[in-house]
PDB file of C-alpha atoms and ligand atoms in Angstrom:
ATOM      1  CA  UNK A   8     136.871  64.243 183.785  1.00  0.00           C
ATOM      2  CA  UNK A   9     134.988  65.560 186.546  1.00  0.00           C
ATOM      3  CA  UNK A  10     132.023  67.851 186.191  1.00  0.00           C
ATOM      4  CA  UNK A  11     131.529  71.297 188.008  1.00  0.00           C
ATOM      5  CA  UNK A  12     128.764  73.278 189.302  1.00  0.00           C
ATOM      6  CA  UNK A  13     128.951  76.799 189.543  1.00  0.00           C
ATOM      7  CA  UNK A  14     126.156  77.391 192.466  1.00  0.00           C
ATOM      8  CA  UNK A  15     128.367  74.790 194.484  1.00  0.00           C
ATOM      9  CA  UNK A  16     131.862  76.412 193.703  1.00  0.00           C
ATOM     10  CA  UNK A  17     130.546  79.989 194.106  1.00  0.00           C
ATOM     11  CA  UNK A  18     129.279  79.105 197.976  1.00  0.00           C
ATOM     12  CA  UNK A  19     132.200  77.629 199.070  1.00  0.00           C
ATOM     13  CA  UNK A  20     134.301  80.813 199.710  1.00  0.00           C
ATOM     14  CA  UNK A  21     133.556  84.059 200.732  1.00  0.00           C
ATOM     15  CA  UNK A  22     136.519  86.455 199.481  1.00  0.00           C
ATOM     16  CA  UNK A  23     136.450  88.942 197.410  1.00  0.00           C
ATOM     17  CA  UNK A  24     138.573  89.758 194.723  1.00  0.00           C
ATOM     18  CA  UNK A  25     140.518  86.703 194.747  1.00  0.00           C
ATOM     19  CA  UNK A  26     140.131  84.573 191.757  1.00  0.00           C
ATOM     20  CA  UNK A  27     140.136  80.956 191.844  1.00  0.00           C
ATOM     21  CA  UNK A  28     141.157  78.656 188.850  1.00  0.00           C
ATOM     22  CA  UNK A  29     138.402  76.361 188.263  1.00  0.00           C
ATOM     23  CA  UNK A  30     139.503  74.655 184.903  1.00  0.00           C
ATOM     24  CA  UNK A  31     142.299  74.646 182.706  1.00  0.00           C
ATOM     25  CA  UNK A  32     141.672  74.275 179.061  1.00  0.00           C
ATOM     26  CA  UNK A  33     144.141  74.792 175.577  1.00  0.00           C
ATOM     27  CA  UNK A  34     146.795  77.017 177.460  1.00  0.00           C
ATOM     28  CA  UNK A  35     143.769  79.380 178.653  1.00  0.00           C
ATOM     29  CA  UNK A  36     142.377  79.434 182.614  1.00  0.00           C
ATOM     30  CA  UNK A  37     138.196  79.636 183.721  1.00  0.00           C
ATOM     31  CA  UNK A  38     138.324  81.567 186.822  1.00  0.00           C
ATOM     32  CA  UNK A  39     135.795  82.625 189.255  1.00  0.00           C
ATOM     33  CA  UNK A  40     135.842  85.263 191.775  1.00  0.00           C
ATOM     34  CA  UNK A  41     133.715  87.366 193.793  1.00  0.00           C
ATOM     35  CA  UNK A  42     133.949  90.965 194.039  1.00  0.00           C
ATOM     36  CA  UNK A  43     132.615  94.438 195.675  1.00  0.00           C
ATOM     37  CA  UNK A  44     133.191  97.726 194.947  1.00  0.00           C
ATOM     38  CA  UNK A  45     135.902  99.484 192.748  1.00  0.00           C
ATOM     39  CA  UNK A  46     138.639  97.630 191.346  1.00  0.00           C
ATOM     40  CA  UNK A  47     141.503  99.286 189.411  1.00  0.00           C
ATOM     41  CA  UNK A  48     141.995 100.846 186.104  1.00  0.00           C
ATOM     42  CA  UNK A  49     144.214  98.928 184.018  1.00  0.00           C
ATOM     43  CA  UNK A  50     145.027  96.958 180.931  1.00  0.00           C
ATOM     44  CA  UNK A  51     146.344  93.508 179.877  1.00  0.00           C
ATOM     45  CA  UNK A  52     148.860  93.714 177.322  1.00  0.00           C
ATOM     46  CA  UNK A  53     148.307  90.890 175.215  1.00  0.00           C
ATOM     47  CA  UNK A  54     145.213  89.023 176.878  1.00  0.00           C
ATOM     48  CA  UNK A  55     141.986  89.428 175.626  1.00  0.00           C
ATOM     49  CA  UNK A  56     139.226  88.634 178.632  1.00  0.00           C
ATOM     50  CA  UNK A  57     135.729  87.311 178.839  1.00  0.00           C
ATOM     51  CA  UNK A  58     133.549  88.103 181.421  1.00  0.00           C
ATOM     52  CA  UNK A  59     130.429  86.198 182.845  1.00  0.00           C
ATOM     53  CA  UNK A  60     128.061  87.553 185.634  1.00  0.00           C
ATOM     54  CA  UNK A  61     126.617  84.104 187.438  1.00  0.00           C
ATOM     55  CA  UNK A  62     124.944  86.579 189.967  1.00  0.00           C
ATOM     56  CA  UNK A  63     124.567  90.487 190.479  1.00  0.00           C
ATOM     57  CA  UNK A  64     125.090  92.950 188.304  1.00  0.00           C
ATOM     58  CA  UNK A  65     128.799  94.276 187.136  1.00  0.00           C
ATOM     59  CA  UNK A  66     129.125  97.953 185.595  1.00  0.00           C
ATOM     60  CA  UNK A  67     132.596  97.573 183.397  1.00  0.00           C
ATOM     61  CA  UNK A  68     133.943 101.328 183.399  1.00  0.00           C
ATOM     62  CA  UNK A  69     135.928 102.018 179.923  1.00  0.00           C
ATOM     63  CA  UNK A  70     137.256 105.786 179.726  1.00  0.00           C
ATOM     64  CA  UNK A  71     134.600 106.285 176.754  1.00  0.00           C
ATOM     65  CA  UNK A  72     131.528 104.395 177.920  1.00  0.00           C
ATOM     66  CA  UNK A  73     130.247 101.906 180.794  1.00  0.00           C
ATOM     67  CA  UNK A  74     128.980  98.449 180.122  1.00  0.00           C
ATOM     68  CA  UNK A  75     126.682  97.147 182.663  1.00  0.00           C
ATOM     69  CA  UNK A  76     126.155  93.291 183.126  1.00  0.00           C
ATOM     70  CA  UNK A  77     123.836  91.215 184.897  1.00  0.00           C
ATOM     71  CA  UNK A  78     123.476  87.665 185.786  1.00  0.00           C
ATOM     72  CA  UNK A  79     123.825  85.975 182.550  1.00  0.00           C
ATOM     73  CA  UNK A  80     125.470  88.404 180.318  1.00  0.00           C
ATOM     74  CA  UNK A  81     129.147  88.523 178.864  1.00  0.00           C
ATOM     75  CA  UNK A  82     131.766  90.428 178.127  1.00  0.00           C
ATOM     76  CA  UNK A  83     134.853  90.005 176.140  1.00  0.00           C
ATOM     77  CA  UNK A  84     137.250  92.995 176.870  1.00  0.00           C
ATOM     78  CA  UNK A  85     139.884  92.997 174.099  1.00  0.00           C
ATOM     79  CA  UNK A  86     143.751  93.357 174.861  1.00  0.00           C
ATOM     80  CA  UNK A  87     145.348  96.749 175.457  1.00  0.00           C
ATOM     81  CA  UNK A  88     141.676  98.215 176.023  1.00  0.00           C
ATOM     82  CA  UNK A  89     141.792  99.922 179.700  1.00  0.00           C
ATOM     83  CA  UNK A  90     138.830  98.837 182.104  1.00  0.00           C
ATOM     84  CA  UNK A  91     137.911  98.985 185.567  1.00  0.00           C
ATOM     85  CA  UNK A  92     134.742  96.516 187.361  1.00  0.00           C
ATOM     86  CA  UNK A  93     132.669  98.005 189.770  1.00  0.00           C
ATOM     87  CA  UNK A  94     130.356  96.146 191.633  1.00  0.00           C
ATOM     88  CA  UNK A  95     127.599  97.750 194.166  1.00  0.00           C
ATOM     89  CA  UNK A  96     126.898  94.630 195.396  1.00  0.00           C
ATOM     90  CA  UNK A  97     128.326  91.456 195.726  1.00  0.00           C
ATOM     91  CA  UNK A  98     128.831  90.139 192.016  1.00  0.00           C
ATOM     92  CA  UNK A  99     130.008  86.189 191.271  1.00  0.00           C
ATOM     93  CA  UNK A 100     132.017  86.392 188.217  1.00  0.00           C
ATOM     94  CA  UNK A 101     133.460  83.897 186.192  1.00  0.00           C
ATOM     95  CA  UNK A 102     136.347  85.174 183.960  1.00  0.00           C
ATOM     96  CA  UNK A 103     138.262  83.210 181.099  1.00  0.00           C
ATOM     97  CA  UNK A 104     141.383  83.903 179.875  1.00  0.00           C
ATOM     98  CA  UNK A 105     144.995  82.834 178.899  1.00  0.00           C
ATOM     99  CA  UNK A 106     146.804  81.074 182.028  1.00  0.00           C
ATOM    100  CA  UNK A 107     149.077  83.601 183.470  1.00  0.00           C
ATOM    101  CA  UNK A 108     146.669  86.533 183.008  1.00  0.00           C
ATOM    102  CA  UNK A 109     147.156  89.008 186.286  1.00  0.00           C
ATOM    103  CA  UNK A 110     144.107  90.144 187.603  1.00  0.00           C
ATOM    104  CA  UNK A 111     145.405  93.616 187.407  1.00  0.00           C
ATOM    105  CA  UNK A 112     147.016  93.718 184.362  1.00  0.00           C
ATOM    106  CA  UNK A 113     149.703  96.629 183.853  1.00  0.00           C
ATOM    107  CA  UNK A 114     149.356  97.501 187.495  1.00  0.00           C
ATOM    108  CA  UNK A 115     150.606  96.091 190.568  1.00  0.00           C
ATOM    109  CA  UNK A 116     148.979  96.799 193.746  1.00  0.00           C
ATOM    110  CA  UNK A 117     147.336  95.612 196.317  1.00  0.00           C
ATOM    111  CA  UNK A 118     144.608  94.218 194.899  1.00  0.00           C
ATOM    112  CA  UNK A 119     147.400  92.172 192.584  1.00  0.00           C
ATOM    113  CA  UNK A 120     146.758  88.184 193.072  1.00  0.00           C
ATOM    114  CA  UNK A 121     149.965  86.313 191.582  1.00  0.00           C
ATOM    115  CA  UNK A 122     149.092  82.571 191.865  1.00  0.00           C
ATOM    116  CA  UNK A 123     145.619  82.377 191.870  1.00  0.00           C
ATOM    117  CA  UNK A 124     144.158  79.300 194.299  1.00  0.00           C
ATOM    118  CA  UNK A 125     142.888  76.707 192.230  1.00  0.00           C
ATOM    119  CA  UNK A 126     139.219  74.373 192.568  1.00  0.00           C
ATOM    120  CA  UNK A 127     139.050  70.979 191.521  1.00  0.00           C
ATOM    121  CA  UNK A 128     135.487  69.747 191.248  1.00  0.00           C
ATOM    122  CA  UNK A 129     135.751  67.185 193.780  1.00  0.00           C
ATOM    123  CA  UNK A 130     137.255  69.048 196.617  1.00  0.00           C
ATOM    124  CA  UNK A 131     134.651  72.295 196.852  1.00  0.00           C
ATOM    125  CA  UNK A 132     133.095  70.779 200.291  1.00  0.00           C
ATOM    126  CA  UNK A 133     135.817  72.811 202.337  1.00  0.00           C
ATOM    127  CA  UNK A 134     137.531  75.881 203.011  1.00  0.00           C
ATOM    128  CA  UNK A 135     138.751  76.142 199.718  1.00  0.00           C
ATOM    129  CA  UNK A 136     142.097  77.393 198.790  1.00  0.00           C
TER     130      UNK A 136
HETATM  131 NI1   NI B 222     141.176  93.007 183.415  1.00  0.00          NI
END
């Protein structure tokens, strides 16, 4: 067992829109990521995903309504529901879902991050990977 600290993880990358694992619990994945701007519509099959701003604000576009977050609030966006995150500014998100979850759901593109890099507590002093 190792602890984590958020603040710590969060500064040591700079990406954007490239999760990182951070823990692995029960078959599920806590991921963190920053992002900016417009990400893409889409929808995870079968995964149900949470949501937590640790800084900025996040506006979570659903074709019937927009839900906006800021530091401290949470989201769970249920399977087969279609969403898209926007961030104005620089947002530091921490997501949790079932391991194998892709980023982008139903749609492949670009943005589309297939093997996530993964944090361990301990080894956050570097470039990270
Ligand atoms: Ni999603």
């Amino acid at each position: 067992m190792e602890k984590a600290n958020l603040t710590q993880l969060f500064s040591s990358f700079d990406d954007h829109w490239s999760p990182k694992i951070v823990a692995e619990l029960n078959g599920q994945h806590v991921k963190i990521a920053k992002i900016l701007g417009e990400f893409v519509w889409h929808h995870h099959e079968s995964e149900d995903e949470l949501f937590l701003v640790h800084r900025g604000r996040l506006r979570i576009e659903f074709r019937d309504r927009t839900v906006e977050l800021k530091e401290g609030d949470m989201l769970v966006v249920p399977r087969g529901v279609e969403h898209r995150p926007v961030a104005d500014e620089e947002v530091e998100l921490l997501l949790f879902e079932p391991a194998g979850t892709l980023n982008t759901g139903n749609v492949s593109n670009e943005r589309t991050v297939r093997e996530p890099g993964r944090f361990s507590p301990t080894a956050t002093t570097g470039t990270g990977s």
